[in-house]
């Protein structure tokens, strides 16, 4: 797997810029209060502190073909699998090689002791929006079914959605970009283990 700074470059070329599905926004908050009167702070005369802001640290690892991407942030782990790895064209039936990839994600969910898992399906912007919504939801459901069987844990809650062409991560005007946008993402909280 190759660390992909290219993800940031690809995201910059997305249709309306990178965006995230509702409920997946970073939630980092300031870890400590900063006392502006602290003598060790050594602010120049008349200077003031800006409002505290914590940036979410994100590490992205993507395999060379872009078929699988893992994003780790302070709070979450996200696996994104290209649709071509999981399904035949315009299908929601999982391929033979899909099970092994989904099994690996299930193992990571177990390792993190996650009890909430989001499975979101996405398509490119070809075809109708209505068809994309149905297909992306069917694909997300197919991945969730395998995860649910692998995990076999009644304490895990799944949030499964199909977003069609909403929330592109790459430029839909090229086949390479559309290929990245056709994906299923599995996200769960990070526990630090």
PDB file of C-alpha atoms in Angstrom:
ATOM      1  CA  UNK A   1       0.000   0.000   0.000  1.00  0.00           C
ATOM      2  CA  UNK A   2       1.244   3.489  -0.760  1.00  0.00           C
ATOM      3  CA  UNK A   3       0.626   6.545   1.390  1.00  0.00           C
ATOM      4  CA  UNK A   4      -1.461   8.742  -0.796  1.00  0.00           C
ATOM      5  CA  UNK A   5      -0.998  12.441  -0.653  1.00  0.00           C
ATOM      6  CA  UNK A   6      -2.652  12.191  -3.949  1.00  0.00           C
ATOM      7  CA  UNK A   7      -5.986  11.756  -2.276  1.00  0.00           C
ATOM      8  CA  UNK A   8      -5.863  15.393  -1.249  1.00  0.00           C
ATOM      9  CA  UNK A   9      -4.983  16.414  -4.801  1.00  0.00           C
ATOM     10  CA  UNK A  10      -7.775  14.277  -6.250  1.00  0.00           C
ATOM     11  CA  UNK A  11     -10.273  15.623  -3.754  1.00  0.00           C
ATOM     12  CA  UNK A  12      -9.397  19.172  -4.733  1.00  0.00           C
ATOM     13  CA  UNK A  13     -10.671  18.429  -8.219  1.00  0.00           C
ATOM     14  CA  UNK A  14     -14.028  16.973  -7.139  1.00  0.00           C
ATOM     15  CA  UNK A  15     -17.130  18.524  -8.686  1.00  0.00           C
ATOM     16  CA  UNK A  16     -17.909  20.965  -5.878  1.00  0.00           C
ATOM     17  CA  UNK A  17     -14.839  20.307  -3.779  1.00  0.00           C
ATOM     18  CA  UNK A  18     -14.606  17.558  -1.207  1.00  0.00           C
ATOM     19  CA  UNK A  19     -17.568  17.144   1.077  1.00  0.00           C
ATOM     20  CA  UNK A  20     -18.657  14.524   3.534  1.00  0.00           C
ATOM     21  CA  UNK A  21     -21.978  12.797   4.059  1.00  0.00           C
ATOM     22  CA  UNK A  22     -24.065  14.123   6.951  1.00  0.00           C
ATOM     23  CA  UNK A  23     -22.997  12.835  10.336  1.00  0.00           C
ATOM     24  CA  UNK A  24     -19.391  12.207   9.283  1.00  0.00           C
ATOM     25  CA  UNK A  25     -17.921  15.649   9.942  1.00  0.00           C
ATOM     26  CA  UNK A  26     -14.797  15.811  12.153  1.00  0.00           C
ATOM     27  CA  UNK A  27     -15.643  16.363  15.815  1.00  0.00           C
ATOM     28  CA  UNK A  28     -12.279  17.155  17.388  1.00  0.00           C
ATOM     29  CA  UNK A  29     -12.406  19.705  20.199  1.00  0.00           C
ATOM     30  CA  UNK A  30      -9.677  21.668  21.954  1.00  0.00           C
ATOM     31  CA  UNK A  31      -7.929  19.315  24.395  1.00  0.00           C
ATOM     32  CA  UNK A  32      -6.846  21.957  26.927  1.00  0.00           C
ATOM     33  CA  UNK A  33      -7.651  25.516  27.920  1.00  0.00           C
ATOM     34  CA  UNK A  34      -4.909  28.028  27.093  1.00  0.00           C
ATOM     35  CA  UNK A  35      -4.462  30.867  29.565  1.00  0.00           C
ATOM     36  CA  UNK A  36      -3.587  34.010  27.573  1.00  0.00           C
ATOM     37  CA  UNK A  37      -2.196  35.589  30.768  1.00  0.00           C
ATOM     38  CA  UNK A  38       0.279  32.746  31.373  1.00  0.00           C
ATOM     39  CA  UNK A  39       3.767  34.339  31.629  1.00  0.00           C
ATOM     40  CA  UNK A  40       5.339  31.386  29.795  1.00  0.00           C
ATOM     41  CA  UNK A  41       3.232  32.108  26.712  1.00  0.00           C
ATOM     42  CA  UNK A  42       5.367  35.170  25.848  1.00  0.00           C
ATOM     43  CA  UNK A  43       2.861  36.998  23.642  1.00  0.00           C
ATOM     44  CA  UNK A  44       4.161  40.266  22.154  1.00  0.00           C
ATOM     45  CA  UNK A  45       2.731  43.466  23.651  1.00  0.00           C
ATOM     46  CA  UNK A  46      -0.899  43.943  22.530  1.00  0.00           C
ATOM     47  CA  UNK A  47      -1.172  40.488  20.928  1.00  0.00           C
ATOM     48  CA  UNK A  48      -4.167  38.242  21.578  1.00  0.00           C
ATOM     49  CA  UNK A  49      -4.832  34.577  21.034  1.00  0.00           C
ATOM     50  CA  UNK A  50      -7.121  33.420  18.255  1.00  0.00           C
ATOM     51  CA  UNK A  51     -10.015  31.125  19.090  1.00  0.00           C
ATOM     52  CA  UNK A  52      -8.678  27.602  19.693  1.00  0.00           C
ATOM     53  CA  UNK A  53      -9.036  25.261  16.782  1.00  0.00           C
ATOM     54  CA  UNK A  54      -8.086  21.604  16.643  1.00  0.00           C
ATOM     55  CA  UNK A  55      -7.319  20.174  13.257  1.00  0.00           C
ATOM     56  CA  UNK A  56      -8.295  16.589  12.652  1.00  0.00           C
ATOM     57  CA  UNK A  57      -5.180  14.649  11.685  1.00  0.00           C
ATOM     58  CA  UNK A  58      -5.874  12.348   8.763  1.00  0.00           C
ATOM     59  CA  UNK A  59      -3.649   9.594   7.431  1.00  0.00           C
ATOM     60  CA  UNK A  60      -4.610   8.130   4.071  1.00  0.00           C
ATOM     61  CA  UNK A  61      -3.203   4.906   2.663  1.00  0.00           C
ATOM     62  CA  UNK A  62      -4.273   3.848  -0.805  1.00  0.00           C
ATOM     63  CA  UNK A  63      -3.137   0.849  -2.803  1.00  0.00           C
ATOM     64  CA  UNK A  64      -1.421   1.550  -6.130  1.00  0.00           C
ATOM     65  CA  UNK A  65      -4.486   0.855  -8.260  1.00  0.00           C
ATOM     66  CA  UNK A  66      -6.699   2.961  -6.017  1.00  0.00           C
ATOM     67  CA  UNK A  67      -8.922  -0.055  -5.417  1.00  0.00           C
ATOM     68  CA  UNK A  68      -8.782   0.258  -1.651  1.00  0.00           C
ATOM     69  CA  UNK A  69      -8.202   3.276   0.573  1.00  0.00           C
ATOM     70  CA  UNK A  70      -7.945   3.492   4.342  1.00  0.00           C
ATOM     71  CA  UNK A  71      -8.338   6.790   6.186  1.00  0.00           C
ATOM     72  CA  UNK A  72      -7.456   7.089   9.852  1.00  0.00           C
ATOM     73  CA  UNK A  73      -8.398  10.242  11.761  1.00  0.00           C
ATOM     74  CA  UNK A  74      -8.316  11.117  15.439  1.00  0.00           C
ATOM     75  CA  UNK A  75     -11.803   9.694  15.830  1.00  0.00           C
ATOM     76  CA  UNK A  76     -12.631   7.301  12.953  1.00  0.00           C
ATOM     77  CA  UNK A  77     -11.350   4.623  10.604  1.00  0.00           C
ATOM     78  CA  UNK A  78     -12.768   4.537   7.057  1.00  0.00           C
ATOM     79  CA  UNK A  79     -12.235   1.886   4.422  1.00  0.00           C
ATOM     80  CA  UNK A  80     -13.264   2.754   0.867  1.00  0.00           C
ATOM     81  CA  UNK A  81     -13.451  -0.039  -1.696  1.00  0.00           C
ATOM     82  CA  UNK A  82     -13.959   0.705  -5.377  1.00  0.00           C
ATOM     83  CA  UNK A  83     -17.152  -0.802  -6.729  1.00  0.00           C
ATOM     84  CA  UNK A  84     -15.205  -2.690  -9.435  1.00  0.00           C
ATOM     85  CA  UNK A  85     -13.425  -4.644  -6.693  1.00  0.00           C
ATOM     86  CA  UNK A  86     -16.713  -5.678  -5.110  1.00  0.00           C
ATOM     87  CA  UNK A  87     -19.282  -5.883  -7.908  1.00  0.00           C
ATOM     88  CA  UNK A  88     -19.748  -6.441 -11.626  1.00  0.00           C
ATOM     89  CA  UNK A  89     -20.833  -3.407 -13.641  1.00  0.00           C
ATOM     90  CA  UNK A  90     -24.295  -2.124 -12.659  1.00  0.00           C
ATOM     91  CA  UNK A  91     -24.708  -4.980 -10.143  1.00  0.00           C
ATOM     92  CA  UNK A  92     -25.071  -5.292  -6.386  1.00  0.00           C
ATOM     93  CA  UNK A  93     -24.012  -8.958  -6.311  1.00  0.00           C
ATOM     94  CA  UNK A  94     -20.664  -9.294  -4.522  1.00  0.00           C
ATOM     95  CA  UNK A  95     -17.764 -10.807  -6.461  1.00  0.00           C
ATOM     96  CA  UNK A  96     -15.744 -13.749  -5.147  1.00  0.00           C
ATOM     97  CA  UNK A  97     -12.772 -11.536  -4.243  1.00  0.00           C
ATOM     98  CA  UNK A  98     -15.007  -9.091  -2.342  1.00  0.00           C
ATOM     99  CA  UNK A  99     -15.519 -11.413   0.638  1.00  0.00           C
ATOM    100  CA  UNK A 100     -11.811 -11.467   1.572  1.00  0.00           C
ATOM    101  CA  UNK A 101     -11.633  -7.664   1.520  1.00  0.00           C
ATOM    102  CA  UNK A 102     -14.788  -7.309   3.604  1.00  0.00           C
ATOM    103  CA  UNK A 103     -13.501  -9.975   6.043  1.00  0.00           C
ATOM    104  CA  UNK A 104     -10.356  -7.867   6.608  1.00  0.00           C
ATOM    105  CA  UNK A 105     -12.530  -4.836   7.413  1.00  0.00           C
ATOM    106  CA  UNK A 106     -14.587  -6.947   9.841  1.00  0.00           C
ATOM    107  CA  UNK A 107     -11.374  -7.956  11.631  1.00  0.00           C
ATOM    108  CA  UNK A 108     -10.434  -4.282  12.047  1.00  0.00           C
ATOM    109  CA  UNK A 109     -13.924  -3.491  13.396  1.00  0.00           C
ATOM    110  CA  UNK A 110     -13.444  -6.274  15.968  1.00  0.00           C
ATOM    111  CA  UNK A 111      -9.975  -4.979  16.833  1.00  0.00           C
ATOM    112  CA  UNK A 112     -11.369  -1.479  17.444  1.00  0.00           C
ATOM    113  CA  UNK A 113     -14.307  -2.880  19.462  1.00  0.00           C
ATOM    114  CA  UNK A 114     -16.631  -0.688  17.417  1.00  0.00           C
ATOM    115  CA  UNK A 115     -20.342  -0.819  18.134  1.00  0.00           C
ATOM    116  CA  UNK A 116     -21.455   1.636  15.449  1.00  0.00           C
ATOM    117  CA  UNK A 117     -20.607   1.049  11.799  1.00  0.00           C
ATOM    118  CA  UNK A 118     -21.583   3.227   8.828  1.00  0.00           C
ATOM    119  CA  UNK A 119     -21.760   1.596   5.399  1.00  0.00           C
ATOM    120  CA  UNK A 120     -22.293   4.154   2.639  1.00  0.00           C
ATOM    121  CA  UNK A 121     -22.575   3.414  -1.077  1.00  0.00           C
ATOM    122  CA  UNK A 122     -21.694   5.895  -3.839  1.00  0.00           C
ATOM    123  CA  UNK A 123     -21.823   5.948  -7.636  1.00  0.00           C
ATOM    124  CA  UNK A 124     -20.409   8.211 -10.327  1.00  0.00           C
ATOM    125  CA  UNK A 125     -22.523  10.820 -12.107  1.00  0.00           C
ATOM    126  CA  UNK A 126     -23.361   8.669 -15.148  1.00  0.00           C
ATOM    127  CA  UNK A 127     -26.936   7.437 -15.422  1.00  0.00           C
ATOM    128  CA  UNK A 128     -29.926   8.820 -13.578  1.00  0.00           C
ATOM    129  CA  UNK A 129     -29.822   9.965  -9.994  1.00  0.00           C
ATOM    130  CA  UNK A 130     -32.733   7.648  -9.125  1.00  0.00           C
ATOM    131  CA  UNK A 131     -30.873   4.603 -10.471  1.00  0.00           C
ATOM    132  CA  UNK A 132     -27.711   5.671  -8.623  1.00  0.00           C
ATOM    133  CA  UNK A 133     -29.589   5.953  -5.320  1.00  0.00           C
ATOM    134  CA  UNK A 134     -31.028   2.440  -5.682  1.00  0.00           C
ATOM    135  CA  UNK A 135     -27.737   0.872  -6.834  1.00  0.00           C
ATOM    136  CA  UNK A 136     -25.593   2.575  -4.189  1.00  0.00           C
ATOM    137  CA  UNK A 137     -28.013   1.514  -1.413  1.00  0.00           C
ATOM    138  CA  UNK A 138     -28.151  -2.082  -2.707  1.00  0.00           C
ATOM    139  CA  UNK A 139     -24.349  -2.223  -2.765  1.00  0.00           C
ATOM    140  CA  UNK A 140     -24.088  -0.798   0.753  1.00  0.00           C
ATOM    141  CA  UNK A 141     -26.649  -3.372   1.926  1.00  0.00           C
ATOM    142  CA  UNK A 142     -24.650  -6.210   0.323  1.00  0.00           C
ATOM    143  CA  UNK A 143     -21.467  -5.150   2.154  1.00  0.00           C
ATOM    144  CA  UNK A 144     -23.370  -4.693   5.429  1.00  0.00           C
ATOM    145  CA  UNK A 145     -24.853  -8.202   5.115  1.00  0.00           C
ATOM    146  CA  UNK A 146     -21.370  -9.753   4.907  1.00  0.00           C
ATOM    147  CA  UNK A 147     -20.040  -7.589   7.752  1.00  0.00           C
ATOM    148  CA  UNK A 148     -23.015  -8.499   9.913  1.00  0.00           C
ATOM    149  CA  UNK A 149     -22.464 -12.226   9.335  1.00  0.00           C
ATOM    150  CA  UNK A 150     -18.690 -11.927   9.929  1.00  0.00           C
ATOM    151  CA  UNK A 151     -19.081  -9.893  13.105  1.00  0.00           C
ATOM    152  CA  UNK A 152     -22.087 -11.826  14.448  1.00  0.00           C
ATOM    153  CA  UNK A 153     -22.525  -9.262  17.243  1.00  0.00           C
ATOM    154  CA  UNK A 154     -25.999  -8.002  18.220  1.00  0.00           C
ATOM    155  CA  UNK A 155     -24.385  -4.990  19.944  1.00  0.00           C
ATOM    156  CA  UNK A 156     -23.213  -3.514  16.639  1.00  0.00           C
ATOM    157  CA  UNK A 157     -25.534  -0.964  15.060  1.00  0.00           C
ATOM    158  CA  UNK A 158     -25.283  -0.344  11.317  1.00  0.00           C
ATOM    159  CA  UNK A 159     -26.175   2.865   9.498  1.00  0.00           C
ATOM    160  CA  UNK A 160     -26.551   1.919   5.819  1.00  0.00           C
ATOM    161  CA  UNK A 161     -27.180   4.527   3.122  1.00  0.00           C
ATOM    162  CA  UNK A 162     -26.927   5.010  -0.610  1.00  0.00           C
ATOM    163  CA  UNK A 163     -25.825   8.455  -1.781  1.00  0.00           C
ATOM    164  CA  UNK A 164     -25.569   7.903  -5.560  1.00  0.00           C
ATOM    165  CA  UNK A 165     -23.273  10.566  -7.068  1.00  0.00           C
ATOM    166  CA  UNK A 166     -23.384  12.857  -4.022  1.00  0.00           C
ATOM    167  CA  UNK A 167     -20.093  13.459  -2.207  1.00  0.00           C
ATOM    168  CA  UNK A 168     -17.575  12.700  -4.973  1.00  0.00           C
ATOM    169  CA  UNK A 169     -13.956  12.263  -3.916  1.00  0.00           C
ATOM    170  CA  UNK A 170     -12.549  12.707  -7.429  1.00  0.00           C
ATOM    171  CA  UNK A 171     -13.317  14.450 -10.716  1.00  0.00           C
ATOM    172  CA  UNK A 172     -16.339  12.876 -12.448  1.00  0.00           C
ATOM    173  CA  UNK A 173     -15.232  14.188 -15.862  1.00  0.00           C
ATOM    174  CA  UNK A 174     -12.575  11.447 -16.216  1.00  0.00           C
ATOM    175  CA  UNK A 175     -12.939   7.653 -16.079  1.00  0.00           C
ATOM    176  CA  UNK A 176     -10.241   7.447 -13.386  1.00  0.00           C
ATOM    177  CA  UNK A 177     -12.198   9.925 -11.263  1.00  0.00           C
ATOM    178  CA  UNK A 178     -15.517   8.174 -11.833  1.00  0.00           C
ATOM    179  CA  UNK A 179     -13.879   4.871 -10.877  1.00  0.00           C
ATOM    180  CA  UNK A 180     -12.834   6.334  -7.496  1.00  0.00           C
ATOM    181  CA  UNK A 181     -16.305   7.780  -6.949  1.00  0.00           C
ATOM    182  CA  UNK A 182     -17.952   4.369  -7.467  1.00  0.00           C
ATOM    183  CA  UNK A 183     -17.255   2.997  -4.002  1.00  0.00           C
ATOM    184  CA  UNK A 184     -18.552   1.613  -0.733  1.00  0.00           C
ATOM    185  CA  UNK A 185     -17.199   3.188   2.451  1.00  0.00           C
ATOM    186  CA  UNK A 186     -17.194   1.483   5.845  1.00  0.00           C
ATOM    187  CA  UNK A 187     -16.562   3.835   8.799  1.00  0.00           C
ATOM    188  CA  UNK A 188     -16.369   3.127  12.508  1.00  0.00           C
ATOM    189  CA  UNK A 189     -15.004   4.866  15.614  1.00  0.00           C
ATOM    190  CA  UNK A 190     -11.370   4.472  16.520  1.00  0.00           C
ATOM    191  CA  UNK A 191     -10.641   3.260  20.034  1.00  0.00           C
ATOM    192  CA  UNK A 192      -6.870   3.666  19.995  1.00  0.00           C
ATOM    193  CA  UNK A 193      -6.118  -0.062  20.169  1.00  0.00           C
TER     194      UNK A 193
END
